Short mmCIF file of C-alpha atoms in Angstrom, two decimals:
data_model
loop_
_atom_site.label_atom_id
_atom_site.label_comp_id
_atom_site.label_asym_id
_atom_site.label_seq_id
_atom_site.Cartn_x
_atom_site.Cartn_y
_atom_site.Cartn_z
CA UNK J 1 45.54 -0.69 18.71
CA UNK J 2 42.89 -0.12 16.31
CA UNK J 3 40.86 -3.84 17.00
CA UNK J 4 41.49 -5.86 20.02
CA UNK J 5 40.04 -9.31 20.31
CA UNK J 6 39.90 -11.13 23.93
CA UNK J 7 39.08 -14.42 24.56
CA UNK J 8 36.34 -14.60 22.22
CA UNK J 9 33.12 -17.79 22.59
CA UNK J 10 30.42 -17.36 19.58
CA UNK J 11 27.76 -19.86 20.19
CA UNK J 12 24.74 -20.44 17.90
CA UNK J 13 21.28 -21.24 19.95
CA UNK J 14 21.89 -24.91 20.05
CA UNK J 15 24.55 -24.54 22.46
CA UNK J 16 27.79 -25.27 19.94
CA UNK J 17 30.78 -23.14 20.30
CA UNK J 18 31.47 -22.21 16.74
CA UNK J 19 34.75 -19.63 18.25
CA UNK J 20 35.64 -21.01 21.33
CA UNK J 21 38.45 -18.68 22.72
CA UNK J 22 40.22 -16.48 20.47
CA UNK J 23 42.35 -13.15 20.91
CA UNK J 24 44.71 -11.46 18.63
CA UNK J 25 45.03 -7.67 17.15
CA UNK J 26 45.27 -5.73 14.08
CA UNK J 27 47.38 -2.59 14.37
CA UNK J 28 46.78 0.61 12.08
CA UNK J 29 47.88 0.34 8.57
CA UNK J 30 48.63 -3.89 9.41
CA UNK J 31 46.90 -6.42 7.18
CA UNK J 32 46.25 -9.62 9.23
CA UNK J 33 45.45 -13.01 7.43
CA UNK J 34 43.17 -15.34 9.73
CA UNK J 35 43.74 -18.57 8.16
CA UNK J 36 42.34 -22.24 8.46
CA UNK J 37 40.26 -24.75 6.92
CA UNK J 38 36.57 -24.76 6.68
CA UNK J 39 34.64 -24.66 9.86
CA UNK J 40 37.79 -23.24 11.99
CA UNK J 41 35.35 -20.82 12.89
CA UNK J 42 37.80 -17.87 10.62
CA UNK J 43 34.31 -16.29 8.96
CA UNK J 44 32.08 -16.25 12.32
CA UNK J 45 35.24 -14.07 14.14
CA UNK J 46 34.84 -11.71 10.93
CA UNK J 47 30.97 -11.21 10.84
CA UNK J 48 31.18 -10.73 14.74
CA UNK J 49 33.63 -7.68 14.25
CA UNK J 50 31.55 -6.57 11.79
CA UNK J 51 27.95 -7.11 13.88
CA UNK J 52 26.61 -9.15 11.17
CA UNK J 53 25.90 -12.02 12.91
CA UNK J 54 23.45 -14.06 11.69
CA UNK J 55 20.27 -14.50 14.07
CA UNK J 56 20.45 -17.92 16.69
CA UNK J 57 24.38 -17.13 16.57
CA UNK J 58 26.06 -14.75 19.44
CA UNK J 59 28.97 -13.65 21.34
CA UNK J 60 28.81 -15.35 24.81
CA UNK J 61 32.01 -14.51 26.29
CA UNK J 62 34.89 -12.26 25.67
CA UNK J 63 35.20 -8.37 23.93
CA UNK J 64 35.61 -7.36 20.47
CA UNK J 65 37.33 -3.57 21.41
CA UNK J 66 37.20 -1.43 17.76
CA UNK J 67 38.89 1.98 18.31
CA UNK J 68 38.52 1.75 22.00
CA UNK J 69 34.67 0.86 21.92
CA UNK J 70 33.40 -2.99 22.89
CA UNK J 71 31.36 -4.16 20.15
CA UNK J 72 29.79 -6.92 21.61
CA UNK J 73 27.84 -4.41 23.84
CA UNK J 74 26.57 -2.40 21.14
CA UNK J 75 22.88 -2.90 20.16
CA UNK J 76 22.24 -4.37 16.45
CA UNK J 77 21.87 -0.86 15.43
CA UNK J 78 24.44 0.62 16.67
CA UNK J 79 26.94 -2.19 15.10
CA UNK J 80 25.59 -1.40 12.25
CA UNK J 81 25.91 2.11 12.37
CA UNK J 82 29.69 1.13 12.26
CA UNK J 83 29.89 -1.02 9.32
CA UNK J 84 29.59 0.66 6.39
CA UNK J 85 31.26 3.49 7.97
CA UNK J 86 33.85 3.32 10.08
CA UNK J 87 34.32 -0.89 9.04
CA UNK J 88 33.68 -1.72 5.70
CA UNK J 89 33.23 -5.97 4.53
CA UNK J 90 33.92 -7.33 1.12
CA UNK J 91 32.40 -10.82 0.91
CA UNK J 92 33.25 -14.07 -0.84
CA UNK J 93 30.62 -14.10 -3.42
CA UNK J 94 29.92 -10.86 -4.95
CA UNK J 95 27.22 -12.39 -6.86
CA UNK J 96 25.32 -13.69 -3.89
CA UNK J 97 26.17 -10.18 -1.84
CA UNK J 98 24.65 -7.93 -4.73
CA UNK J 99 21.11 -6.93 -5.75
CA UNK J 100 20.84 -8.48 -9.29
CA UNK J 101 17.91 -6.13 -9.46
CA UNK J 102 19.92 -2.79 -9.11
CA UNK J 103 22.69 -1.28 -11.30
CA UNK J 104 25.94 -1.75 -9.42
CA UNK J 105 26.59 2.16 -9.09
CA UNK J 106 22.92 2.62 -7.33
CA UNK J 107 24.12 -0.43 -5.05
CA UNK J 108 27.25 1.84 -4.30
CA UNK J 109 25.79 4.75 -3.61
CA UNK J 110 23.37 3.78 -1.23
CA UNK J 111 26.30 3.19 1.11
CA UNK J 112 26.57 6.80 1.12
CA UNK J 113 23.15 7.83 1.18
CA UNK J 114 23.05 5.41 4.53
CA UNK J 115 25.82 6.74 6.10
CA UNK J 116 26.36 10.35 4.87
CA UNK J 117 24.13 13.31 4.03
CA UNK J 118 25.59 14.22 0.72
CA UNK J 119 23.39 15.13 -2.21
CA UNK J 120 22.66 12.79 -5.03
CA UNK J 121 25.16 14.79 -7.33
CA UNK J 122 27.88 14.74 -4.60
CA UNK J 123 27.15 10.87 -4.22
CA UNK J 124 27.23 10.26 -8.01
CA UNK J 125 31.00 12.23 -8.03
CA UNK J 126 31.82 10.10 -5.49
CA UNK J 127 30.81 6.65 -6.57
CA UNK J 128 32.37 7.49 -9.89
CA UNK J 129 35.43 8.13 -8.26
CA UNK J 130 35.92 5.20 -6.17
CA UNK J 131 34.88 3.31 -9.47
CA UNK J 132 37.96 4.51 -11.05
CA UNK J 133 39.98 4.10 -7.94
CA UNK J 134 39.61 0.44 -7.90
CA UNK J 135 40.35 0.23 -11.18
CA UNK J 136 36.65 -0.65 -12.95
CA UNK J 137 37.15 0.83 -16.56
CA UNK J 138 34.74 3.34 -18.06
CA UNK J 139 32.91 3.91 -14.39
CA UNK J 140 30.24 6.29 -16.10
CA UNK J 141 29.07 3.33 -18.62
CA UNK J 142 29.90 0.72 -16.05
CA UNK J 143 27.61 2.23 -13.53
CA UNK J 144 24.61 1.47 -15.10
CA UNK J 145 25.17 -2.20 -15.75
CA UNK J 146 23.74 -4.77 -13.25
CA UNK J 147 25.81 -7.55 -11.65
CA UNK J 148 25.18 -10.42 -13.96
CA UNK J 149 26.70 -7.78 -16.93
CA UNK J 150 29.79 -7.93 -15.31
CA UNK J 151 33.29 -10.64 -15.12
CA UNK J 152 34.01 -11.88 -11.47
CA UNK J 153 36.20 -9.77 -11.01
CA UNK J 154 35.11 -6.81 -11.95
CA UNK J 155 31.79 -7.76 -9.37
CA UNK J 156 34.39 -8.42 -6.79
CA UNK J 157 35.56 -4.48 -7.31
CA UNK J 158 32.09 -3.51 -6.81
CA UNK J 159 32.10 -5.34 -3.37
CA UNK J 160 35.71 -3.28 -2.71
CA UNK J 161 34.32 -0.11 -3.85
CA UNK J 162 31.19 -0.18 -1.13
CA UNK J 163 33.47 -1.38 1.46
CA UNK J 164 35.78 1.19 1.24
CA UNK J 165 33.67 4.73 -0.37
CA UNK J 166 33.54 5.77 3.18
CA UNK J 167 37.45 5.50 3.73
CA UNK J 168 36.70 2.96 7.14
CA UNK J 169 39.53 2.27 9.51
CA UNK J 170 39.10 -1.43 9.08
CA UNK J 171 38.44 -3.58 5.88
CA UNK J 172 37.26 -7.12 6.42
CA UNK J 173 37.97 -9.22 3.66
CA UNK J 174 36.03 -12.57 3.51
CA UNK J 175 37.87 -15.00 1.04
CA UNK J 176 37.48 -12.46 -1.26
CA UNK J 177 39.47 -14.33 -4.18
CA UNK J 178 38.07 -18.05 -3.55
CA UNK J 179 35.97 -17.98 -6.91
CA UNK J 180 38.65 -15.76 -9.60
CA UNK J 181 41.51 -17.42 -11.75
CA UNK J 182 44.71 -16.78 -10.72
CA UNK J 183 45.02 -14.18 -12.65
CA UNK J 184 42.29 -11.82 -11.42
CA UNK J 185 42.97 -13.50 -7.73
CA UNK J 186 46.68 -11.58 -8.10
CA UNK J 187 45.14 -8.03 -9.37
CA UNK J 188 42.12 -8.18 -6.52
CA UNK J 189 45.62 -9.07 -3.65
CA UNK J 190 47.46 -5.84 -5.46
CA UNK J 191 44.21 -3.89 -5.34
CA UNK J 192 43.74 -4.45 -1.38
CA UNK J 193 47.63 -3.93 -0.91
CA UNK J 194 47.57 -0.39 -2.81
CA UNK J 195 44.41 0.71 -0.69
CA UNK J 196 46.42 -0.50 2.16
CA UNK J 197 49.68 1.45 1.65
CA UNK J 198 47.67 4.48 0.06
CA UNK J 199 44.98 4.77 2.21
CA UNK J 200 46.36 2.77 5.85
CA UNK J 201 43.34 1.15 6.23
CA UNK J 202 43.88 -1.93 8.52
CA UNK J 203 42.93 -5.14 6.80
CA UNK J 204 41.77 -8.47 7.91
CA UNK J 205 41.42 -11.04 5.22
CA UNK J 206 40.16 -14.40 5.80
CA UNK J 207 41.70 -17.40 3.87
CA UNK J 208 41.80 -21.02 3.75
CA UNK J 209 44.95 -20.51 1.66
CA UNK J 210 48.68 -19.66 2.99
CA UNK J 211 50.17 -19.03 -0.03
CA UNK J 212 48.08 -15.80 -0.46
CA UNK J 213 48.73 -14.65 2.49
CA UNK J 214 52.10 -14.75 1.74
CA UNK J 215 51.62 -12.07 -0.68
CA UNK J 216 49.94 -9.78 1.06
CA UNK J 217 49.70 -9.79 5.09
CA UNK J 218 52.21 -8.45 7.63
CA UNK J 219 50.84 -10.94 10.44
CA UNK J 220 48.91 -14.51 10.42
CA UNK J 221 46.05 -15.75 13.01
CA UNK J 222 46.13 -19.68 12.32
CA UNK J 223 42.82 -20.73 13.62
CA UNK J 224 42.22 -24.55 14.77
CA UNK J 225 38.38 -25.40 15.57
CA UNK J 226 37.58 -22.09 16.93
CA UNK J 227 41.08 -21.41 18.97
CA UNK J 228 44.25 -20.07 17.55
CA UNK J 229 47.12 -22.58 16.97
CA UNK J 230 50.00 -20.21 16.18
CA UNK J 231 50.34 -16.53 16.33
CA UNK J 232 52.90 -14.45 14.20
CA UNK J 233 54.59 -12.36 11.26
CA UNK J 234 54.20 -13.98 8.25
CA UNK J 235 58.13 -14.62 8.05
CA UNK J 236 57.98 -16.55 11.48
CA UNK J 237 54.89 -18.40 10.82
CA UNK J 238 55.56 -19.56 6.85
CA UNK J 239 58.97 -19.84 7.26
CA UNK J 240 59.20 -20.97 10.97
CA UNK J 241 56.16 -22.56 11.44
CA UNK J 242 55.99 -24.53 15.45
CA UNK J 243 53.03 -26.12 14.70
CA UNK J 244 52.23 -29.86 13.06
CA UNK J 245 48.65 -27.51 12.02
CA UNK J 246 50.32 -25.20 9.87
CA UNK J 247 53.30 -26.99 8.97
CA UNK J 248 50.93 -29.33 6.94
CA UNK J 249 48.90 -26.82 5.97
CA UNK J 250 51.84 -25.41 4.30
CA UNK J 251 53.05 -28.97 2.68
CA UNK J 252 49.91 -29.00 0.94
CA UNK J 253 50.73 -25.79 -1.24
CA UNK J 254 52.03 -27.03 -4.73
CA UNK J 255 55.14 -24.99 -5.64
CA UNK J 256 57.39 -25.57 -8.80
CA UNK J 257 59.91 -28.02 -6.92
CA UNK J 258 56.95 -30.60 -5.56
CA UNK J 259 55.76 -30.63 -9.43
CA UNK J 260 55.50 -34.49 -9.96
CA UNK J 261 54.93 -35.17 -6.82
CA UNK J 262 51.70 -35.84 -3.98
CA UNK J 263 50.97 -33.09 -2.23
CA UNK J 264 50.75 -34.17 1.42
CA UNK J 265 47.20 -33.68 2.93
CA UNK J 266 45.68 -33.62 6.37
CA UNK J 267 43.91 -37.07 7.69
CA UNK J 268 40.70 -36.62 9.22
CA UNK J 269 38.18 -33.48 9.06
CA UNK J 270 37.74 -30.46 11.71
CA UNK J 271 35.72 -32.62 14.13
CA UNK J 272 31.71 -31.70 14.13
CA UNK J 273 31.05 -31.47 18.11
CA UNK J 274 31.44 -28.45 18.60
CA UNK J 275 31.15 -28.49 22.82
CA UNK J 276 33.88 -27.48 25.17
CA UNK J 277 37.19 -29.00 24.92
CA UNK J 278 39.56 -30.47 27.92
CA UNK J 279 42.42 -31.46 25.17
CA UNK J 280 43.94 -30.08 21.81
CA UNK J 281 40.95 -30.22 19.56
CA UNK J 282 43.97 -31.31 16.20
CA UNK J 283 45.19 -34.21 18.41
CA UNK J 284 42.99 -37.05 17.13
CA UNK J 285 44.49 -35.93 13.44
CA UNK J 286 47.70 -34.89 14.22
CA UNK J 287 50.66 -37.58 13.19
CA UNK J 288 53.15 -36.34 15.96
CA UNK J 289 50.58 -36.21 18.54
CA UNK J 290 52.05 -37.60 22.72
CA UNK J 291 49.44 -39.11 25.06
CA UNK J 292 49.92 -35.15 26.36
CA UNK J 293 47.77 -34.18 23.76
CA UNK J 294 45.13 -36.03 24.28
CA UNK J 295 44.85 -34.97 27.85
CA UNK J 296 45.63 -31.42 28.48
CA UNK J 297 44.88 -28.59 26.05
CA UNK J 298 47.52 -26.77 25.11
CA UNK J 299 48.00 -22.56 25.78
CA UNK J 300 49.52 -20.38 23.72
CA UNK J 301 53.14 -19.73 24.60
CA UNK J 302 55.52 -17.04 23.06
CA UNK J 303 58.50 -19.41 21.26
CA UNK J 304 60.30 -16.05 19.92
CA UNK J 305 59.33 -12.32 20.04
CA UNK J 306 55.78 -11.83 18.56
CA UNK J 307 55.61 -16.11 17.32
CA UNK J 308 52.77 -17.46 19.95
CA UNK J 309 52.04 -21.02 19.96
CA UNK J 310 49.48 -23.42 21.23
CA UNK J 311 51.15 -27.18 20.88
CA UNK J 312 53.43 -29.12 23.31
CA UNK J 313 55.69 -30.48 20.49
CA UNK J 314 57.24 -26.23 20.03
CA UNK J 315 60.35 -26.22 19.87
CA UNK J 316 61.53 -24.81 23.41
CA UNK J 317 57.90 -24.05 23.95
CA UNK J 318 56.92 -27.48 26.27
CA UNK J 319 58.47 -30.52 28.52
CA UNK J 320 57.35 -32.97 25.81
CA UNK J 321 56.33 -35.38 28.73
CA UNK J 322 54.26 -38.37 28.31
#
């Protein structure tokens, strides 16, 4: 198993549990979508697995295991030894993420000048290569432009080309589409898919939104204020979803046969106290929520090989009780 999360706490200084216990894997070669709203704590998991915690925010419990090493003992350094290496990161906002002050083929190379001792001419062939391999046209010209020269998605490439110039194991992708039209949003999801298949670089892309992760992952991490809700393939989890969490998350996506009509939405807001929980933390917004909820927090329980679930209304999962 190339990464290997266990029971996972991130904390910032102030004492709130911004992950509070999450575990799941990513295989070789298997693209996994962690998915929930804003503040499910989805972003935090990634920049821990990457050691790019901010500072006041840490690991306090749990192990992060990438290629058979824990990265939550590694020092600061060390961690980032590893990303930009063996773990690359593309990031929501490509404009944010790069130096407006540097062309965007010096901002590529210095990945390899970091992490490798090749020559400037060998790292020039190289970034020109991985230009053209993530399909930015005319990478010679291109190279010398600077990030505010370029469309969105053709900065979002440049965030894809440093992530992956050293050929890493593991590519975390941060909502890397959030801010493209739909059409550039599809090209960037083929992009990752071909480097994927070509390459078998494990993938874990972050996403507030199911239906892409329909296109493109093999298994989805539904994450509920810091803890997993449900656990699966993509087919059992979008087409068999077992819990109320994802199965309105999923009536919220317009498709051609709701057109005309409201999309549903989810009451309520992920709560802001962030302090240990005694109960399921999507009860107080949950329509089908029993007294049970509100009482006892629910584990996650296996409803069908490889479909985990944390909510006492699964089908076959609970005694319903009262």
């Amino acid at each position: 198993m190339l990464l290997q999360i266990e029971h996972l706490k991130v904390q910032s200084f102030t004492g709130a549990e911004l992950v509070r216990d999450v575990s799941f894997t990513v295989a070789d070669g298997e693209i996994v979508g962690l998915v929930g709203e804003s503040g499910c704590g989805k972003s935090i998991t990634a920049l821990t697995v990457a050691g790019l915690l901010p500072e006041g925010i840490r690991p306090t419990r749990g192990r992060v295991v990438f290629d058979h090493v824990d990265m939550v003992t590694l020092s600061r350094q060390e961690r980032r030894a590893l990303n930009g290496s063996r773990i690359g990161m593309v990031f929501q906002d490509a404009l944010t993420a790069l130096n407006p002050l540097l062309p965007v083929g010096h901002q590529i190379g210095e990945v390899l000048k970091i992490h490798t001792d090749m020559n400037r001419i060998e790292r020039r062939k190289r970034v020109l290569e991985v230009m053209s391999a993530v399909d930015l046209p005319n990478p010679e010209e291109l190279s010398r432009r600077y990030p505010h020269e370029l469309s969105g998605g053709q900065r979002q490439r440049v965030l894809i080309a440093m992530a992956v110039i050293n050929n890493p194991s593991l590519l975390i992708a941060d909502e890397p589409t959030t801010a493209l039209d739909s059409v550039v949003q599809g090209q960037i999801l083929a992009l990752l898919k071909d480097i994927n298949s070509k390459e078998q670089v494990s993938i874990l892309f972050i996403s507030h939104d199911l239906s892409t992760v329909r296109r493109l992952c093999d298994r989805v991490v539904v994450l509920y204020a810091g803890i997993p809700a449900e656990i699966g393939t993509t087919a059992q989890v979008l087409a068999r979803p077992a819990h109320v969490y994802t199965e309105l998350l999923l009536a919220a996506i317009p498709t051609p046969d709701k057109r005309g009509q409201t999309l549903a939405q989810i009451p309520g807001q992920v709560a802001d106290d962030r302090g240990p929980v005694t109960f399921c933390p999507f009860a107080p917004r949950c329509p089908k929520a029993i007294s049970r909820c509100r009482k006892e927090l629910p584990e996650l329980r296996e409803v069908e090989p490889g479909h985990w679930v944390a909510c006492f209304l699964a089908e076959g999962g609970y005694d319903l009780g009262t």
